[in-house]
Amino acid sequence: MMKGNRTIFIEFFLLGFGDLHGLKIPLFMLCLLVYVLCFIGNLMILILVSSSYLLQSPMYFFVCHLSLCDMVLTTDIVPSLLHIILRNGRVMLFLDCITQFQIFCTSTGTECLLLTVMSYDRYLAICHPLSYISIMGARLKHHLVLGSWGLSFAITVIIVFLISGLNFCGENIIDHFFCDFLPIIQLSCSDTRLLQTIDLILTAPVTLLPFMVIIVSYVCISVVIVKIPTVKGRQKAFSTCSSHLMVVSLFYTSLIAIYLGPTSGRSVITLKVLSLMYTVVTPFLNPLIYTLRNQEIKSTVIKLVCSKR
């Protein structure tokens, strides 16, 4: 349809959840409330970790960046979603759509890598406690975080560059509430088979491989915990990684259900609800899990409240 710089003027229409009838205002208020609480919760973790001397271990450094990921992800998706709910859809230029896709993929890929880094951190802390401090030093933890952000951003830039070279013609309706990979390329009149293959190859290092590393890490951790002679020792060892395990389960369950699950027999609304889970609900639950199940963070919050009083 259009090539070169004129591609950025192509308009897409995002349907969102369609005609919600009487559910429009309740859904809008619910999404707004969840977004505000999510932003405040993750911001609180950022402030606590950066200001408390009790939370200076590598684990909380990674939690801090995980919260930053969640804030970026929800801020990229939810304001647009609120507009779609109120207006029963939204018109987006190709440039706006591809920018949203870039931020979404970068934050999601970084979260996958950070969860993997955190599982490696727990593996070192439980399986190799004597050498943990010497291995997981300040330099390594910063390199791991910078590598997570950098690798995810670089892969997304390549995919976005390839999408920008597609031709778009005919229908311009995206039956989703944000610009995802498949809804975008389905509107293209170009041959996208090579692009889909490249996308699968490039995204494997930030999705499938990290998930396999997490599984292997927790298998090793489980073997070590079982060998601990005392019940109290096993409970203490498990408590240090239970929060991370819950976050991994929530995040990857919805991610796998969408991108690796069978597509036949699933309605569009099911895919939208699953997408809503890992773009809005999971980032909202993450700070709750880390604050409610982590004794050190709870102690820091209590001390902070008491000092303010």
PDB file of C-alpha atoms in Angstrom:
ATOM      1  CA  MET A   1       0.000   0.000   0.000  1.00  0.00           C
ATOM      2  CA  MET A   2       2.635   2.509   1.070  1.00  0.00           C
ATOM      3  CA  LYS A   3       6.394   2.366   1.311  1.00  0.00           C
ATOM      4  CA  GLY A   4       9.161   4.478   2.782  1.00  0.00           C
ATOM      5  CA  ASN A   5       8.373   7.283   5.174  1.00  0.00           C
ATOM      6  CA  ARG A   6       4.708   7.282   4.191  1.00  0.00           C
ATOM      7  CA  THR A   7       4.206   4.027   6.091  1.00  0.00           C
ATOM      8  CA  ILE A   8       4.079   5.960   9.356  1.00  0.00           C
ATOM      9  CA  PHE A   9       0.820   7.616   8.222  1.00  0.00           C
ATOM     10  CA  ILE A  10      -1.059   4.311   7.958  1.00  0.00           C
ATOM     11  CA  GLU A  11      -3.845   4.191  10.535  1.00  0.00           C
ATOM     12  CA  PHE A  12      -4.879   1.147  12.550  1.00  0.00           C
ATOM     13  CA  PHE A  13      -8.143   0.873  14.473  1.00  0.00           C
ATOM     14  CA  LEU A  14      -7.934  -1.096  17.736  1.00  0.00           C
ATOM     15  CA  LEU A  15     -11.260  -2.691  18.655  1.00  0.00           C
ATOM     16  CA  GLY A  16     -10.403  -3.467  22.256  1.00  0.00           C
ATOM     17  CA  PHE A  17     -13.155  -5.477  23.921  1.00  0.00           C
ATOM     18  CA  GLY A  18     -15.865  -4.341  21.526  1.00  0.00           C
ATOM     19  CA  ASP A  19     -19.246  -3.069  22.664  1.00  0.00           C
ATOM     20  CA  LEU A  20     -19.269  -3.442  26.446  1.00  0.00           C
ATOM     21  CA  HIS A  21     -22.805  -2.064  26.939  1.00  0.00           C
ATOM     22  CA  GLY A  22     -23.271  -1.394  30.664  1.00  0.00           C
ATOM     23  CA  LEU A  23     -19.833  -2.755  31.603  1.00  0.00           C
ATOM     24  CA  LYS A  24     -17.905   0.148  30.086  1.00  0.00           C
ATOM     25  CA  ILE A  25     -17.685   2.360  33.181  1.00  0.00           C
ATOM     26  CA  PRO A  26     -17.093  -0.495  35.688  1.00  0.00           C
ATOM     27  CA  LEU A  27     -14.312  -1.939  33.498  1.00  0.00           C
ATOM     28  CA  PHE A  28     -12.779   1.512  33.024  1.00  0.00           C
ATOM     29  CA  MET A  29     -12.787   2.177  36.782  1.00  0.00           C
ATOM     30  CA  LEU A  30     -11.390  -1.295  37.525  1.00  0.00           C
ATOM     31  CA  CYS A  31      -8.521  -0.935  35.035  1.00  0.00           C
ATOM     32  CA  LEU A  32      -7.767   2.584  36.278  1.00  0.00           C
ATOM     33  CA  LEU A  33      -7.737   1.426  39.915  1.00  0.00           C
ATOM     34  CA  VAL A  34      -5.503  -1.556  39.133  1.00  0.00           C
ATOM     35  CA  TYR A  35      -3.114   0.669  37.164  1.00  0.00           C
ATOM     36  CA  VAL A  36      -2.847   3.261  39.945  1.00  0.00           C
ATOM     37  CA  LEU A  37      -2.308   0.596  42.620  1.00  0.00           C
ATOM     38  CA  CYS A  38       0.199  -1.201  40.395  1.00  0.00           C
ATOM     39  CA  PHE A  39       2.165   1.990  39.791  1.00  0.00           C
ATOM     40  CA  ILE A  40       2.137   2.946  43.486  1.00  0.00           C
ATOM     41  CA  GLY A  41       3.100  -0.578  44.604  1.00  0.00           C
ATOM     42  CA  ASN A  42       6.041  -0.862  42.227  1.00  0.00           C
ATOM     43  CA  LEU A  43       7.129   2.701  42.965  1.00  0.00           C
ATOM     44  CA  MET A  44       7.077   1.867  46.684  1.00  0.00           C
ATOM     45  CA  ILE A  45       9.426  -1.081  46.066  1.00  0.00           C
ATOM     46  CA  LEU A  46      11.780   1.179  44.082  1.00  0.00           C
ATOM     47  CA  ILE A  47      11.855   3.701  46.930  1.00  0.00           C
ATOM     48  CA  LEU A  48      12.270   1.060  49.659  1.00  0.00           C
ATOM     49  CA  VAL A  49      15.132  -0.748  47.908  1.00  0.00           C
ATOM     50  CA  SER A  50      16.974   2.461  47.054  1.00  0.00           C
ATOM     51  CA  SER A  51      16.606   3.996  50.534  1.00  0.00           C
ATOM     52  CA  SER A  52      16.908   1.091  52.988  1.00  0.00           C
ATOM     53  CA  TYR A  53      20.259  -0.398  53.971  1.00  0.00           C
ATOM     54  CA  LEU A  54      18.448  -3.662  54.823  1.00  0.00           C
ATOM     55  CA  LEU A  55      17.505  -4.220  51.170  1.00  0.00           C
ATOM     56  CA  GLN A  56      20.882  -3.874  49.469  1.00  0.00           C
ATOM     57  CA  SER A  57      21.417  -7.520  48.549  1.00  0.00           C
ATOM     58  CA  PRO A  58      21.530  -8.495  44.838  1.00  0.00           C
ATOM     59  CA  MET A  59      18.082 -10.105  45.102  1.00  0.00           C
ATOM     60  CA  TYR A  60      16.414  -6.786  45.925  1.00  0.00           C
ATOM     61  CA  PHE A  61      18.436  -5.039  43.227  1.00  0.00           C
ATOM     62  CA  PHE A  62      16.838  -7.416  40.709  1.00  0.00           C
ATOM     63  CA  VAL A  63      13.390  -6.962  42.319  1.00  0.00           C
ATOM     64  CA  CYS A  64      13.839  -3.211  41.892  1.00  0.00           C
ATOM     65  CA  HIS A  65      14.429  -3.574  38.138  1.00  0.00           C
ATOM     66  CA  LEU A  66      11.539  -6.029  37.879  1.00  0.00           C
ATOM     67  CA  SER A  67       9.284  -3.341  39.373  1.00  0.00           C
ATOM     68  CA  LEU A  68      10.648  -0.840  36.867  1.00  0.00           C
ATOM     69  CA  CYS A  69       9.774  -3.293  34.071  1.00  0.00           C
ATOM     70  CA  ASP A  70       6.219  -3.616  35.371  1.00  0.00           C
ATOM     71  CA  MET A  71       5.810   0.162  35.551  1.00  0.00           C
ATOM     72  CA  VAL A  72       7.015   0.580  31.958  1.00  0.00           C
ATOM     73  CA  LEU A  73       4.797  -2.263  30.713  1.00  0.00           C
ATOM     74  CA  THR A  74       1.582  -1.066  32.356  1.00  0.00           C
ATOM     75  CA  THR A  75       2.214   2.584  31.418  1.00  0.00           C
ATOM     76  CA  ASP A  76       2.662   1.486  27.813  1.00  0.00           C
ATOM     77  CA  ILE A  77      -0.573  -0.526  27.718  1.00  0.00           C
ATOM     78  CA  VAL A  78      -3.128   0.732  30.255  1.00  0.00           C
ATOM     79  CA  PRO A  79      -3.574   4.440  29.262  1.00  0.00           C
ATOM     80  CA  SER A  80      -4.299   3.326  25.695  1.00  0.00           C
ATOM     81  CA  LEU A  81      -6.617   0.603  27.023  1.00  0.00           C
ATOM     82  CA  LEU A  82      -8.577   3.159  29.066  1.00  0.00           C
ATOM     83  CA  HIS A  83      -9.006   5.317  25.949  1.00  0.00           C
ATOM     84  CA  ILE A  84     -10.219   2.273  23.982  1.00  0.00           C
ATOM     85  CA  ILE A  85     -12.761   1.350  26.669  1.00  0.00           C
ATOM     86  CA  LEU A  86     -14.236   4.863  26.817  1.00  0.00           C
ATOM     87  CA  ARG A  87     -14.333   5.405  23.037  1.00  0.00           C
ATOM     88  CA  ASN A  88     -15.171   1.826  21.986  1.00  0.00           C
ATOM     89  CA  GLY A  89     -11.912   1.676  20.067  1.00  0.00           C
ATOM     90  CA  ARG A  90      -8.947   3.810  19.123  1.00  0.00           C
ATOM     91  CA  VAL A  91      -7.262   4.986  15.941  1.00  0.00           C
ATOM     92  CA  MET A  92      -3.459   4.706  16.044  1.00  0.00           C
ATOM     93  CA  LEU A  93      -0.890   5.713  13.462  1.00  0.00           C
ATOM     94  CA  PHE A  94       1.564   3.023  12.422  1.00  0.00           C
ATOM     95  CA  LEU A  95       4.359   4.916  14.192  1.00  0.00           C
ATOM     96  CA  ASP A  96       2.392   5.024  17.462  1.00  0.00           C
ATOM     97  CA  CYS A  97       1.469   1.361  17.116  1.00  0.00           C
ATOM     98  CA  ILE A  98       5.009   0.231  16.436  1.00  0.00           C
ATOM     99  CA  THR A  99       6.312   2.363  19.320  1.00  0.00           C
ATOM    100  CA  GLN A 100       3.855   0.696  21.687  1.00  0.00           C
ATOM    101  CA  PHE A 101       4.969  -2.684  20.345  1.00  0.00           C
ATOM    102  CA  GLN A 102       8.638  -1.771  20.859  1.00  0.00           C
ATOM    103  CA  ILE A 103       8.117  -0.766  24.502  1.00  0.00           C
ATOM    104  CA  PHE A 104       5.886  -3.764  25.171  1.00  0.00           C
ATOM    105  CA  CYS A 105       8.380  -6.277  23.760  1.00  0.00           C
ATOM    106  CA  THR A 106      11.385  -4.655  25.443  1.00  0.00           C
ATOM    107  CA  SER A 107       9.763  -4.645  28.890  1.00  0.00           C
ATOM    108  CA  THR A 108       8.334  -8.166  28.499  1.00  0.00           C
ATOM    109  CA  GLY A 109      11.616  -9.601  27.237  1.00  0.00           C
ATOM    110  CA  THR A 110      13.548  -7.854  29.996  1.00  0.00           C
ATOM    111  CA  GLU A 111      11.160  -9.267  32.588  1.00  0.00           C
ATOM    112  CA  CYS A 112      11.755 -12.793  31.269  1.00  0.00           C
ATOM    113  CA  LEU A 113      15.524 -12.308  31.520  1.00  0.00           C
ATOM    114  CA  LEU A 114      15.321 -10.684  34.968  1.00  0.00           C
ATOM    115  CA  LEU A 115      13.246 -13.581  36.300  1.00  0.00           C
ATOM    116  CA  THR A 116      15.971 -15.892  34.981  1.00  0.00           C
ATOM    117  CA  VAL A 117      18.706 -13.814  36.623  1.00  0.00           C
ATOM    118  CA  MET A 118      16.760 -13.934  39.888  1.00  0.00           C
ATOM    119  CA  SER A 119      16.488 -17.721  39.688  1.00  0.00           C
ATOM    120  CA  TYR A 120      20.268 -17.902  39.162  1.00  0.00           C
ATOM    121  CA  ASP A 121      20.721 -15.620  42.171  1.00  0.00           C
ATOM    122  CA  ARG A 122      18.582 -17.936  44.312  1.00  0.00           C
ATOM    123  CA  TYR A 123      20.487 -20.948  42.975  1.00  0.00           C
ATOM    124  CA  LEU A 124      23.800 -19.432  44.073  1.00  0.00           C
ATOM    125  CA  ALA A 125      22.421 -18.362  47.465  1.00  0.00           C
ATOM    126  CA  ILE A 126      21.017 -21.805  48.318  1.00  0.00           C
ATOM    127  CA  CYS A 127      23.286 -24.223  46.462  1.00  0.00           C
ATOM    128  CA  HIS A 128      26.585 -22.323  46.848  1.00  0.00           C
ATOM    129  CA  PRO A 129      26.132 -20.076  49.911  1.00  0.00           C
ATOM    130  CA  LEU A 130      29.850 -19.848  50.765  1.00  0.00           C
ATOM    131  CA  SER A 131      30.819 -18.461  47.363  1.00  0.00           C
ATOM    132  CA  TYR A 132      27.634 -16.421  46.813  1.00  0.00           C
ATOM    133  CA  ILE A 133      29.060 -13.048  47.865  1.00  0.00           C
ATOM    134  CA  SER A 134      32.240 -13.460  45.832  1.00  0.00           C
ATOM    135  CA  ILE A 135      30.348 -14.513  42.671  1.00  0.00           C
ATOM    136  CA  MET A 136      27.320 -12.228  42.821  1.00  0.00           C
ATOM    137  CA  GLY A 137      29.253  -9.012  43.364  1.00  0.00           C
ATOM    138  CA  ALA A 138      28.313  -5.477  42.366  1.00  0.00           C
ATOM    139  CA  ARG A 139      29.906  -5.779  38.920  1.00  0.00           C
ATOM    140  CA  LEU A 140      28.131  -9.012  37.973  1.00  0.00           C
ATOM    141  CA  LYS A 141      24.695  -7.905  39.138  1.00  0.00           C
ATOM    142  CA  HIS A 142      24.960  -4.655  37.163  1.00  0.00           C
ATOM    143  CA  HIS A 143      26.180  -6.524  34.080  1.00  0.00           C
ATOM    144  CA  LEU A 144      23.288  -8.993  34.339  1.00  0.00           C
ATOM    145  CA  VAL A 145      20.703  -6.209  34.558  1.00  0.00           C
ATOM    146  CA  LEU A 146      22.251  -4.125  31.781  1.00  0.00           C
ATOM    147  CA  GLY A 147      22.544  -7.245  29.636  1.00  0.00           C
ATOM    148  CA  SER A 148      18.853  -8.052  30.198  1.00  0.00           C
ATOM    149  CA  TRP A 149      17.686  -4.585  29.146  1.00  0.00           C
ATOM    150  CA  GLY A 150      20.194  -4.338  26.276  1.00  0.00           C
ATOM    151  CA  LEU A 151      19.549  -7.769  24.742  1.00  0.00           C
ATOM    152  CA  SER A 152      15.773  -7.364  24.887  1.00  0.00           C
ATOM    153  CA  PHE A 153      15.948  -3.883  23.346  1.00  0.00           C
ATOM    154  CA  ALA A 154      18.316  -4.981  20.569  1.00  0.00           C
ATOM    155  CA  ILE A 155      16.159  -7.960  19.557  1.00  0.00           C
ATOM    156  CA  THR A 156      13.021  -5.825  19.547  1.00  0.00           C
ATOM    157  CA  VAL A 157      14.686  -3.168  17.383  1.00  0.00           C
ATOM    158  CA  ILE A 158      15.491  -5.809  14.750  1.00  0.00           C
ATOM    159  CA  ILE A 159      11.909  -7.118  14.729  1.00  0.00           C
ATOM    160  CA  VAL A 160      10.470  -3.588  14.559  1.00  0.00           C
ATOM    161  CA  PHE A 161      12.805  -2.751  11.661  1.00  0.00           C
ATOM    162  CA  LEU A 162      11.585  -5.806   9.739  1.00  0.00           C
ATOM    163  CA  ILE A 163       7.920  -4.992  10.444  1.00  0.00           C
ATOM    164  CA  SER A 164       8.493  -1.446   9.182  1.00  0.00           C
ATOM    165  CA  GLY A 165       9.453  -2.888   5.806  1.00  0.00           C
ATOM    166  CA  LEU A 166       6.085  -4.599   5.320  1.00  0.00           C
ATOM    167  CA  ASN A 167       3.364  -3.352   2.996  1.00  0.00           C
ATOM    168  CA  PHE A 168      -0.117  -2.824   4.467  1.00  0.00           C
ATOM    169  CA  CYS A 169      -3.238  -2.875   2.370  1.00  0.00           C
ATOM    170  CA  GLY A 170      -6.938  -3.500   2.727  1.00  0.00           C
ATOM    171  CA  GLU A 171      -8.419  -3.904   6.223  1.00  0.00           C
ATOM    172  CA  ASN A 172      -6.787  -1.914   9.029  1.00  0.00           C
ATOM    173  CA  ILE A 173      -8.722  -3.238  12.050  1.00  0.00           C
ATOM    174  CA  ILE A 174      -6.777  -4.829  14.922  1.00  0.00           C
ATOM    175  CA  ASP A 175      -9.071  -6.966  17.083  1.00  0.00           C
ATOM    176  CA  HIS A 176      -7.025  -6.408  20.235  1.00  0.00           C
ATOM    177  CA  PHE A 177      -6.462  -3.746  22.898  1.00  0.00           C
ATOM    178  CA  PHE A 178      -2.785  -3.160  22.035  1.00  0.00           C
ATOM    179  CA  CYS A 179      -0.410  -3.604  19.087  1.00  0.00           C
ATOM    180  CA  ASP A 180       0.987  -7.114  19.326  1.00  0.00           C
ATOM    181  CA  PHE A 181       3.107  -8.964  16.761  1.00  0.00           C
ATOM    182  CA  LEU A 182       0.534 -11.285  15.184  1.00  0.00           C
ATOM    183  CA  PRO A 183      -2.322  -8.718  14.937  1.00  0.00           C
ATOM    184  CA  ILE A 184       0.052  -6.341  13.119  1.00  0.00           C
ATOM    185  CA  ILE A 185       1.502  -8.768  10.566  1.00  0.00           C
ATOM    186  CA  GLN A 186      -1.933 -10.274   9.860  1.00  0.00           C
ATOM    187  CA  LEU A 187      -2.882  -6.936   8.282  1.00  0.00           C
ATOM    188  CA  SER A 188       0.108  -6.975   5.944  1.00  0.00           C
ATOM    189  CA  CYS A 189      -0.234  -7.946   2.300  1.00  0.00           C
ATOM    190  CA  SER A 190       3.465  -8.931   2.219  1.00  0.00           C
ATOM    191  CA  ASP A 191       4.762 -12.475   2.667  1.00  0.00           C
ATOM    192  CA  THR A 192       5.438 -12.654   6.413  1.00  0.00           C
ATOM    193  CA  ARG A 193       6.601 -16.277   6.711  1.00  0.00           C
ATOM    194  CA  LEU A 194      10.284 -15.326   6.841  1.00  0.00           C
ATOM    195  CA  LEU A 195       9.536 -12.582   9.376  1.00  0.00           C
ATOM    196  CA  GLN A 196       7.676 -15.017  11.621  1.00  0.00           C
ATOM    197  CA  THR A 197      10.588 -17.467  11.441  1.00  0.00           C
ATOM    198  CA  ILE A 198      13.092 -14.727  12.312  1.00  0.00           C
ATOM    199  CA  ASP A 199      10.853 -13.578  15.157  1.00  0.00           C
ATOM    200  CA  LEU A 200      10.749 -17.125  16.567  1.00  0.00           C
ATOM    201  CA  ILE A 201      14.540 -17.444  16.349  1.00  0.00           C
ATOM    202  CA  LEU A 202      15.239 -14.033  17.893  1.00  0.00           C
ATOM    203  CA  THR A 203      12.716 -14.251  20.722  1.00  0.00           C
ATOM    204  CA  ALA A 204      13.746 -17.750  21.864  1.00  0.00           C
ATOM    205  CA  PRO A 205      16.802 -16.421  23.814  1.00  0.00           C
ATOM    206  CA  VAL A 206      14.552 -14.109  25.869  1.00  0.00           C
ATOM    207  CA  THR A 207      11.522 -16.382  26.319  1.00  0.00           C
ATOM    208  CA  LEU A 208      12.001 -20.152  25.942  1.00  0.00           C
ATOM    209  CA  LEU A 209      15.651 -20.448  26.991  1.00  0.00           C
ATOM    210  CA  PRO A 210      15.174 -18.363  30.172  1.00  0.00           C
ATOM    211  CA  PHE A 211      12.177 -20.507  31.112  1.00  0.00           C
ATOM    212  CA  MET A 212      14.300 -23.667  30.727  1.00  0.00           C
ATOM    213  CA  VAL A 213      17.066 -22.107  32.852  1.00  0.00           C
ATOM    214  CA  ILE A 214      14.524 -21.255  35.565  1.00  0.00           C
ATOM    215  CA  ILE A 215      13.245 -24.847  35.614  1.00  0.00           C
ATOM    216  CA  VAL A 216      16.771 -26.281  35.860  1.00  0.00           C
ATOM    217  CA  SER A 217      17.667 -23.799  38.610  1.00  0.00           C
ATOM    218  CA  TYR A 218      14.678 -24.768  40.728  1.00  0.00           C
ATOM    219  CA  VAL A 219      15.289 -28.463  40.203  1.00  0.00           C
ATOM    220  CA  CYS A 220      18.788 -27.965  41.649  1.00  0.00           C
ATOM    221  CA  ILE A 221      17.393 -25.795  44.456  1.00  0.00           C
ATOM    222  CA  SER A 222      14.761 -28.432  45.318  1.00  0.00           C
ATOM    223  CA  VAL A 223      17.413 -31.159  45.528  1.00  0.00           C
ATOM    224  CA  VAL A 224      19.467 -29.080  47.962  1.00  0.00           C
ATOM    225  CA  ILE A 225      16.434 -28.090  50.090  1.00  0.00           C
ATOM    226  CA  VAL A 226      15.318 -31.717  50.434  1.00  0.00           C
ATOM    227  CA  LYS A 227      18.753 -32.618  51.793  1.00  0.00           C
ATOM    228  CA  ILE A 228      18.579 -30.006  54.585  1.00  0.00           C
ATOM    229  CA  PRO A 229      18.222 -32.028  57.823  1.00  0.00           C
ATOM    230  CA  THR A 230      15.913 -29.711  59.800  1.00  0.00           C
ATOM    231  CA  VAL A 231      12.364 -28.639  58.972  1.00  0.00           C
ATOM    232  CA  LYS A 232      13.134 -25.074  60.015  1.00  0.00           C
ATOM    233  CA  GLY A 233      16.137 -24.994  57.709  1.00  0.00           C
ATOM    234  CA  ARG A 234      14.067 -26.247  54.775  1.00  0.00           C
ATOM    235  CA  GLN A 235      11.343 -23.689  55.456  1.00  0.00           C
ATOM    236  CA  LYS A 236      13.879 -20.863  55.649  1.00  0.00           C
ATOM    237  CA  ALA A 237      15.557 -21.913  52.400  1.00  0.00           C
ATOM    238  CA  PHE A 238      12.236 -22.246  50.583  1.00  0.00           C
ATOM    239  CA  SER A 239      10.953 -18.886  51.878  1.00  0.00           C
ATOM    240  CA  THR A 240      13.854 -17.082  50.189  1.00  0.00           C
ATOM    241  CA  CYS A 241      12.631 -18.150  46.743  1.00  0.00           C
ATOM    242  CA  SER A 242       8.868 -18.656  47.222  1.00  0.00           C
ATOM    243  CA  SER A 243       7.990 -15.094  46.156  1.00  0.00           C
ATOM    244  CA  HIS A 244      10.048 -15.377  42.992  1.00  0.00           C
ATOM    245  CA  LEU A 245       8.529 -18.763  42.199  1.00  0.00           C
ATOM    246  CA  MET A 246       5.005 -17.339  42.489  1.00  0.00           C
ATOM    247  CA  VAL A 247       5.861 -14.408  40.190  1.00  0.00           C
ATOM    248  CA  VAL A 248       7.409 -16.780  37.613  1.00  0.00           C
ATOM    249  CA  SER A 249       4.321 -19.005  37.716  1.00  0.00           C
ATOM    250  CA  LEU A 250       1.926 -16.092  37.182  1.00  0.00           C
ATOM    251  CA  PHE A 251       3.955 -14.537  34.384  1.00  0.00           C
ATOM    252  CA  TYR A 252       4.811 -17.621  32.364  1.00  0.00           C
ATOM    253  CA  THR A 253       1.417 -19.317  32.744  1.00  0.00           C
ATOM    254  CA  SER A 254      -0.371 -16.548  30.848  1.00  0.00           C
ATOM    255  CA  LEU A 255       2.551 -16.051  28.438  1.00  0.00           C
ATOM    256  CA  ILE A 256       2.684 -19.732  27.473  1.00  0.00           C
ATOM    257  CA  ALA A 257      -1.116 -19.946  27.233  1.00  0.00           C
ATOM    258  CA  ILE A 258      -1.111 -17.155  24.630  1.00  0.00           C
ATOM    259  CA  TYR A 259       1.964 -17.782  22.498  1.00  0.00           C
ATOM    260  CA  LEU A 260       2.576 -21.524  22.862  1.00  0.00           C
ATOM    261  CA  GLY A 261      -0.883 -22.903  23.582  1.00  0.00           C
ATOM    262  CA  PRO A 262      -3.187 -24.359  20.885  1.00  0.00           C
ATOM    263  CA  THR A 263      -4.923 -21.649  18.858  1.00  0.00           C
ATOM    264  CA  SER A 264      -7.798 -23.805  17.645  1.00  0.00           C
ATOM    265  CA  GLY A 265     -10.967 -23.594  19.672  1.00  0.00           C
ATOM    266  CA  ARG A 266      -9.984 -20.421  21.513  1.00  0.00           C
ATOM    267  CA  SER A 267     -12.097 -17.311  21.148  1.00  0.00           C
ATOM    268  CA  VAL A 268     -10.643 -13.854  20.571  1.00  0.00           C
ATOM    269  CA  ILE A 269     -12.002 -12.683  23.920  1.00  0.00           C
ATOM    270  CA  THR A 270     -10.073 -15.515  25.657  1.00  0.00           C
ATOM    271  CA  LEU A 271      -6.822 -14.279  24.112  1.00  0.00           C
ATOM    272  CA  LYS A 272      -7.608 -10.725  25.203  1.00  0.00           C
ATOM    273  CA  VAL A 273      -8.297 -11.806  28.777  1.00  0.00           C
ATOM    274  CA  LEU A 274      -5.045 -13.803  28.883  1.00  0.00           C
ATOM    275  CA  SER A 275      -3.179 -10.786  27.488  1.00  0.00           C
ATOM    276  CA  LEU A 276      -4.791  -8.644  30.173  1.00  0.00           C
ATOM    277  CA  MET A 277      -3.454 -11.071  32.777  1.00  0.00           C
ATOM    278  CA  TYR A 278       0.233 -10.597  32.024  1.00  0.00           C
ATOM    279  CA  THR A 279       0.103  -6.959  30.916  1.00  0.00           C
ATOM    280  CA  VAL A 280      -2.006  -5.604  33.806  1.00  0.00           C
ATOM    281  CA  VAL A 281      -2.893  -8.164  36.481  1.00  0.00           C
ATOM    282  CA  THR A 282       0.546  -9.767  36.946  1.00  0.00           C
ATOM    283  CA  PRO A 283       2.378  -6.396  37.302  1.00  0.00           C
ATOM    284  CA  PHE A 284      -0.275  -5.477  39.871  1.00  0.00           C
ATOM    285  CA  LEU A 285       0.222  -8.687  41.868  1.00  0.00           C
ATOM    286  CA  ASN A 286       4.044  -8.675  41.797  1.00  0.00           C
ATOM    287  CA  PRO A 287       4.541  -5.921  44.428  1.00  0.00           C
ATOM    288  CA  LEU A 288       1.847  -7.511  46.600  1.00  0.00           C
ATOM    289  CA  ILE A 289       3.626 -10.868  46.480  1.00  0.00           C
ATOM    290  CA  TYR A 290       7.012  -9.378  47.360  1.00  0.00           C
ATOM    291  CA  THR A 291       5.658  -7.189  50.167  1.00  0.00           C
ATOM    292  CA  LEU A 292       3.291  -9.699  51.755  1.00  0.00           C
ATOM    293  CA  ARG A 293       5.542 -12.779  51.530  1.00  0.00           C
ATOM    294  CA  ASN A 294       8.927 -11.169  52.156  1.00  0.00           C
ATOM    295  CA  GLN A 295       9.789 -10.604  55.814  1.00  0.00           C
ATOM    296  CA  GLU A 296      12.597  -8.114  55.159  1.00  0.00           C
ATOM    297  CA  ILE A 297      10.419  -5.870  52.981  1.00  0.00           C
ATOM    298  CA  LYS A 298       7.582  -6.035  55.528  1.00  0.00           C
ATOM    299  CA  SER A 299      10.011  -5.105  58.306  1.00  0.00           C
ATOM    300  CA  THR A 300      11.308  -2.181  56.255  1.00  0.00           C
ATOM    301  CA  VAL A 301       7.769  -0.934  55.604  1.00  0.00           C
ATOM    302  CA  ILE A 302       6.897  -1.179  59.311  1.00  0.00           C
ATOM    303  CA  LYS A 303      10.068   0.692  60.320  1.00  0.00           C
ATOM    304  CA  LEU A 304       9.363   3.370  57.716  1.00  0.00           C
ATOM    305  CA  VAL A 305       5.778   3.839  58.937  1.00  0.00           C
ATOM    306  CA  CYS A 306       6.879   3.945  62.579  1.00  0.00           C
ATOM    307  CA  SER A 307       9.610   6.497  61.826  1.00  0.00           C
ATOM    308  CA  LYS A 308       7.092   8.738  60.018  1.00  0.00           C
ATOM    309  CA  ARG A 309       4.791   8.602  63.018  1.00  0.00           C
TER     310      ARG A 309
END
